[in-house]
Amino acid sequence: PVQACPGCGPPTGQTLTSEVAQADFILYGTFSNAKPDPKEPGTSKGTTDMTIEAVIKPHPLVKDKKVFTIPRYVRPDPNPTKYMVFFNVVNGDVDPYRGVAVAANSKLPEYVKGALEVKSKDSATRLRFFFDHLESPDLEISGDAYNEFAFAEYKDVVELAPTLPADTILKWLKDPNTRASRYGLYGLFIGHCGKPEHAKEIRQLLDDPDRKFSSGLDGMVMGYILLDKKAGYEYLMNLVSNPENE
């Protein structure tokens, strides 16, 4: 017996939900009034004020505060941006151990809050939230949403997949701008939520000479076989029996 794969590549690092769980508190806002430590110039020692626009994860240390002084010198950016900063508190000392720079119009704070809201819900509800963010224009969000599926168990993906919009997934698969790393997951999705007639569309994509499925071929073939067992299995056997194929 073998354990089925959800069609993703291996996860890269932790998900934001996991990181949020480990942080003592998280703030979102802008930096100002950066002061380096005069005794150790050129280092990160010093202080920087953070104007709080949103408290992603609360803590008594920042309750009712509009500005929080970070015990670290953050060099002023000529192109001011916003940051989401993760903090730990160890023996009373505050450690801002990670900062994520985000565009002024980024939806990352809302995304993280939403991820926290579904954290304790059933797997299908959780994964549906992340499905809705897989093609977010914000790379931090779309990358994290994909990572959630990379960590997910196949049985959880199977529970969710039949409820997904097949037309949306086919649109993603046909879009030349879709990242190659997504084909495997999307191919598997369509295998579970698509109709038998969608098998021809998957086969057209597989046979398209302008597409090279060096990444995601496994999930595309999985989807094809799920939609048309006979034709899909014949395709797979022909693929692996030809010594000229990669």
CSV table of C-alpha atoms in Angstrom, one decimal:
chain,number,residue,atom,x,y,z
A,1,PRO,CA,0.0,0.0,0.0
A,2,VAL,CA,1.1,3.6,-0.7
A,3,GLN,CA,-0.1,6.9,0.6
A,4,ALA,CA,-1.6,9.1,-2.1
A,5,CYS,CA,-0.1,12.5,-2.8
A,6,PRO,CA,-2.2,15.8,-3.0
A,7,GLY,CA,-0.4,16.7,-6.2
A,8,CYS,CA,1.7,19.5,-4.8
A,9,GLY,CA,5.4,20.0,-4.6
A,10,PRO,CA,7.0,19.7,-1.2
A,11,PRO,CA,6.1,22.5,1.3
A,12,THR,CA,8.6,25.4,1.6
A,13,GLY,CA,9.0,26.4,5.2
A,14,GLN,CA,6.1,27.0,7.5
A,15,THR,CA,2.7,28.3,6.7
A,16,LEU,CA,1.8,31.7,8.0
A,17,THR,CA,-0.8,30.0,10.2
A,18,SER,CA,1.9,28.0,11.9
A,19,GLU,CA,4.1,31.0,12.3
A,20,VAL,CA,1.2,33.0,13.8
A,21,ALA,CA,0.6,30.2,16.3
A,22,GLN,CA,4.2,30.4,17.4
A,23,ALA,CA,4.4,34.2,17.7
A,24,ASP,CA,3.4,35.9,21.0
A,25,PHE,CA,2.0,38.9,19.1
A,26,ILE,CA,1.9,40.4,15.6
A,27,LEU,CA,1.6,44.0,14.5
A,28,TYR,CA,1.0,45.6,11.1
A,29,GLY,CA,2.0,49.2,10.3
A,30,THR,CA,4.7,51.6,9.4
A,31,PHE,CA,8.2,52.4,10.7
A,32,SER,CA,9.5,55.8,11.8
A,33,ASN,CA,11.9,57.5,14.1
A,34,ALA,CA,14.7,54.9,13.6
A,35,LYS,CA,17.6,55.5,16.0
A,36,PRO,CA,20.8,53.4,15.8
A,37,ASP,CA,22.7,52.5,19.0
A,38,PRO,CA,25.5,55.1,19.1
A,39,LYS,CA,27.8,52.6,20.8
A,40,GLU,CA,27.4,50.1,17.9
A,41,PRO,CA,26.8,52.0,14.6
A,42,GLY,CA,26.3,49.9,11.5
A,43,THR,CA,24.4,47.2,13.4
A,44,SER,CA,20.7,46.4,14.0
A,45,LYS,CA,21.0,47.6,17.6
A,46,GLY,CA,18.8,50.6,18.4
A,47,THR,CA,15.1,51.4,18.3
A,48,THR,CA,12.4,52.1,15.8
A,49,ASP,CA,8.9,53.3,16.3
A,50,MET,CA,6.1,51.3,14.7
A,51,THR,CA,2.8,53.1,14.1
A,52,ILE,CA,0.2,50.3,14.6
A,53,GLU,CA,-2.5,50.1,11.9
A,54,ALA,CA,-3.7,46.6,12.9
A,55,VAL,CA,-3.1,44.2,15.7
A,56,ILE,CA,-3.0,40.8,14.0
A,57,LYS,CA,-2.4,38.9,17.2
A,58,PRO,CA,-2.9,40.8,20.5
A,59,HIS,CA,-0.7,40.9,23.6
A,60,PRO,CA,-1.0,42.9,26.9
A,61,LEU,CA,2.2,44.8,25.9
A,62,VAL,CA,0.5,46.5,23.0
A,63,LYS,CA,-3.0,46.8,24.4
A,64,ASP,CA,-4.5,50.2,23.5
A,65,LYS,CA,-1.2,51.4,22.0
A,66,LYS,CA,-1.0,53.4,18.8
A,67,VAL,CA,2.8,53.3,18.6
A,68,PHE,CA,5.1,50.6,19.7
A,69,THR,CA,8.9,51.0,20.0
A,70,ILE,CA,10.7,48.1,18.5
A,71,PRO,CA,14.1,47.3,20.2
A,72,ARG,CA,15.9,47.2,16.8
A,73,TYR,CA,17.2,49.7,14.4
A,74,VAL,CA,15.4,49.4,11.0
A,75,ARG,CA,17.2,51.5,8.4
A,76,PRO,CA,14.8,54.0,6.8
A,77,ASP,CA,13.5,52.9,3.4
A,78,PRO,CA,13.6,55.5,0.6
A,79,ASN,CA,10.4,53.9,-0.6
A,80,PRO,CA,8.2,53.8,2.5
A,81,THR,CA,6.3,50.6,2.8
A,82,LYS,CA,4.3,48.7,5.4
A,83,TYR,CA,5.3,45.7,7.5
A,84,MET,CA,3.8,42.9,9.4
A,85,VAL,CA,6.1,42.1,12.3
A,86,PHE,CA,6.2,38.9,14.4
A,87,PHE,CA,7.3,39.2,18.0
A,88,ASN,CA,8.2,36.8,20.8
A,89,VAL,CA,8.5,37.8,24.4
A,90,VAL,CA,11.3,36.0,26.3
A,91,ASN,CA,11.8,36.8,30.0
A,92,GLY,CA,10.2,40.1,29.5
A,93,ASP,CA,12.4,41.0,26.5
A,94,VAL,CA,10.7,41.7,23.2
A,95,ASP,CA,12.2,40.0,20.1
A,96,PRO,CA,10.9,41.2,16.7
A,97,TYR,CA,12.2,38.0,14.9
A,98,ARG,CA,10.5,38.4,11.6
A,99,GLY,CA,9.3,41.3,9.4
A,100,VAL,CA,7.3,41.0,6.2
A,101,ALA,CA,7.3,44.0,3.9
A,102,VAL,CA,4.0,44.4,2.1
A,103,ALA,CA,2.6,46.8,-0.5
A,104,ALA,CA,0.4,49.6,0.8
A,105,ASN,CA,-2.7,48.0,-0.7
A,106,SER,CA,-1.8,44.5,0.5
A,107,LYS,CA,-4.5,42.2,1.8
A,108,LEU,CA,-2.1,40.2,3.9
A,109,PRO,CA,-3.4,41.4,7.3
A,110,GLU,CA,-6.9,40.4,6.3
A,111,TYR,CA,-5.7,37.1,4.9
A,112,VAL,CA,-3.8,36.2,8.2
A,113,LYS,CA,-6.8,37.2,10.3
A,114,GLY,CA,-9.0,35.0,8.1
A,115,ALA,CA,-6.6,32.1,8.3
A,116,LEU,CA,-6.7,32.4,12.1
A,117,GLU,CA,-10.5,32.4,12.1
A,118,VAL,CA,-10.7,29.0,10.2
A,119,LYS,CA,-7.7,27.5,12.0
A,120,SER,CA,-9.8,25.4,14.3
A,121,LYS,CA,-12.5,24.5,11.9
A,122,ASP,CA,-12.9,21.3,9.9
A,123,SER,CA,-10.4,20.6,7.1
A,124,ALA,CA,-12.8,21.2,4.2
A,125,THR,CA,-13.7,24.7,5.6
A,126,ARG,CA,-10.0,25.5,6.2
A,127,LEU,CA,-8.8,24.4,2.8
A,128,ARG,CA,-11.7,26.2,1.0
A,129,PHE,CA,-10.5,29.4,2.5
A,130,PHE,CA,-7.0,28.8,1.1
A,131,PHE,CA,-8.3,27.7,-2.2
A,132,ASP,CA,-10.0,31.1,-2.6
A,133,HIS,CA,-6.5,32.7,-2.3
A,134,LEU,CA,-4.5,30.4,-4.5
A,135,GLU,CA,-4.4,32.9,-7.4
A,136,SER,CA,-4.1,36.1,-5.3
A,137,PRO,CA,-2.0,38.7,-7.0
A,138,ASP,CA,-0.1,39.1,-3.7
A,139,LEU,CA,2.7,36.5,-3.9
A,140,GLU,CA,3.0,36.2,-0.1
A,141,ILE,CA,-0.7,35.3,0.1
A,142,SER,CA,-0.8,32.9,-2.9
A,143,GLY,CA,2.4,31.2,-1.9
A,144,ASP,CA,1.2,30.6,1.6
A,145,ALA,CA,-2.2,29.3,0.4
A,146,TYR,CA,-0.4,26.8,-1.9
A,147,ASN,CA,1.8,25.8,1.0
A,148,GLU,CA,-1.3,24.9,3.1
A,149,PHE,CA,-2.2,22.3,0.4
A,150,ALA,CA,1.3,21.0,0.3
A,151,PHE,CA,1.0,20.3,4.0
A,152,ALA,CA,-2.5,18.9,3.7
A,153,GLU,CA,-3.3,15.2,3.6
A,154,TYR,CA,-4.8,13.7,0.5
A,155,LYS,CA,-7.9,12.6,2.3
A,156,ASP,CA,-8.6,16.2,3.2
A,157,VAL,CA,-8.1,17.4,-0.3
A,158,VAL,CA,-10.4,14.6,-1.6
A,159,GLU,CA,-13.1,15.8,0.9
A,160,LEU,CA,-12.9,19.4,-0.4
A,161,ALA,CA,-12.2,18.9,-4.1
A,162,PRO,CA,-15.7,17.7,-5.3
A,163,THR,CA,-17.2,21.0,-4.1
A,164,LEU,CA,-14.7,23.2,-6.1
A,165,PRO,CA,-15.7,25.2,-9.2
A,166,ALA,CA,-14.4,23.1,-12.2
A,167,ASP,CA,-14.7,26.1,-14.6
A,168,THR,CA,-12.5,28.2,-12.4
A,169,ILE,CA,-9.8,25.5,-12.2
A,170,LEU,CA,-9.9,24.9,-16.0
A,171,LYS,CA,-9.5,28.6,-16.5
A,172,TRP,CA,-6.4,28.5,-14.3
A,173,LEU,CA,-5.0,25.5,-16.1
A,174,LYS,CA,-5.5,27.1,-19.5
A,175,ASP,CA,-4.0,30.5,-18.5
A,176,PRO,CA,-0.4,30.7,-19.8
A,177,ASN,CA,0.4,32.9,-16.8
A,178,THR,CA,-0.4,30.2,-14.2
A,179,ARG,CA,2.8,29.1,-12.5
A,180,ALA,CA,4.0,25.7,-13.6
A,181,SER,CA,4.2,24.6,-9.9
A,182,ARG,CA,0.4,24.8,-9.7
A,183,TYR,CA,-0.5,22.4,-12.5
A,184,GLY,CA,-0.2,19.3,-10.3
A,185,LEU,CA,-2.6,20.5,-7.7
A,186,TYR,CA,-5.1,22.0,-10.2
A,187,GLY,CA,-5.0,18.8,-12.3
A,188,LEU,CA,-5.8,16.8,-9.3
A,189,PHE,CA,-8.6,19.2,-8.3
A,190,ILE,CA,-10.3,18.9,-11.8
A,191,GLY,CA,-10.0,15.1,-11.5
A,192,HIS,CA,-12.3,15.2,-8.5
A,193,CYS,CA,-14.7,18.0,-9.3
A,194,GLY,CA,-14.8,17.9,-13.1
A,195,LYS,CA,-17.1,16.0,-15.5
A,196,PRO,CA,-16.2,13.2,-17.9
A,197,GLU,CA,-16.2,15.7,-20.8
A,198,HIS,CA,-13.5,17.7,-19.1
A,199,ALA,CA,-11.1,14.8,-19.8
A,200,LYS,CA,-10.7,15.9,-23.4
A,201,GLU,CA,-9.7,19.4,-22.3
A,202,ILE,CA,-7.1,17.9,-19.9
A,203,ARG,CA,-5.8,15.7,-22.8
A,204,GLN,CA,-5.5,18.8,-25.0
A,205,LEU,CA,-3.4,20.5,-22.4
A,206,LEU,CA,-1.2,17.4,-22.0
A,207,ASP,CA,-0.7,17.2,-25.8
A,208,ASP,CA,-0.1,20.9,-26.3
A,209,PRO,CA,3.5,21.2,-27.8
A,210,ASP,CA,3.8,24.7,-26.3
A,211,ARG,CA,3.4,23.4,-22.7
A,212,LYS,CA,6.0,21.4,-20.9
A,213,PHE,CA,4.7,19.7,-17.8
A,214,SER,CA,8.0,19.0,-16.3
A,215,SER,CA,6.4,20.3,-13.1
A,216,GLY,CA,2.9,19.1,-12.3
A,217,LEU,CA,2.7,16.3,-14.8
A,218,ASP,CA,1.9,13.9,-12.0
A,219,GLY,CA,-1.2,15.8,-10.9
A,220,MET,CA,-2.4,16.4,-14.5
A,221,VAL,CA,-2.2,12.7,-15.3
A,222,MET,CA,-3.9,11.9,-12.0
A,223,GLY,CA,-6.8,14.2,-13.0
A,224,TYR,CA,-7.0,12.7,-16.5
A,225,ILE,CA,-7.2,9.2,-15.1
A,226,LEU,CA,-9.9,10.1,-12.6
A,227,LEU,CA,-12.0,11.7,-15.4
A,228,ASP,CA,-11.4,8.9,-18.0
A,229,LYS,CA,-9.9,5.8,-16.4
A,230,LYS,CA,-9.4,3.9,-19.7
A,231,ALA,CA,-7.9,6.7,-21.8
A,232,GLY,CA,-6.0,8.1,-18.9
A,233,TYR,CA,-4.4,4.8,-18.0
A,234,GLU,CA,-3.4,4.2,-21.6
A,235,TYR,CA,-1.8,7.7,-21.7
A,236,LEU,CA,0.2,6.9,-18.6
A,237,MET,CA,1.4,3.6,-19.9
A,238,ASN,CA,2.4,5.1,-23.2
A,239,LEU,CA,4.2,7.9,-21.4
A,240,VAL,CA,6.3,5.7,-19.1
A,241,SER,CA,7.0,3.0,-21.8
A,242,ASN,CA,8.6,5.4,-24.2
A,243,PRO,CA,12.4,5.6,-23.4
A,244,GLU,CA,12.6,9.0,-25.2
A,245,ASN,CA,10.4,10.7,-22.7
A,246,GLU,CA,12.0,12.4,-19.7
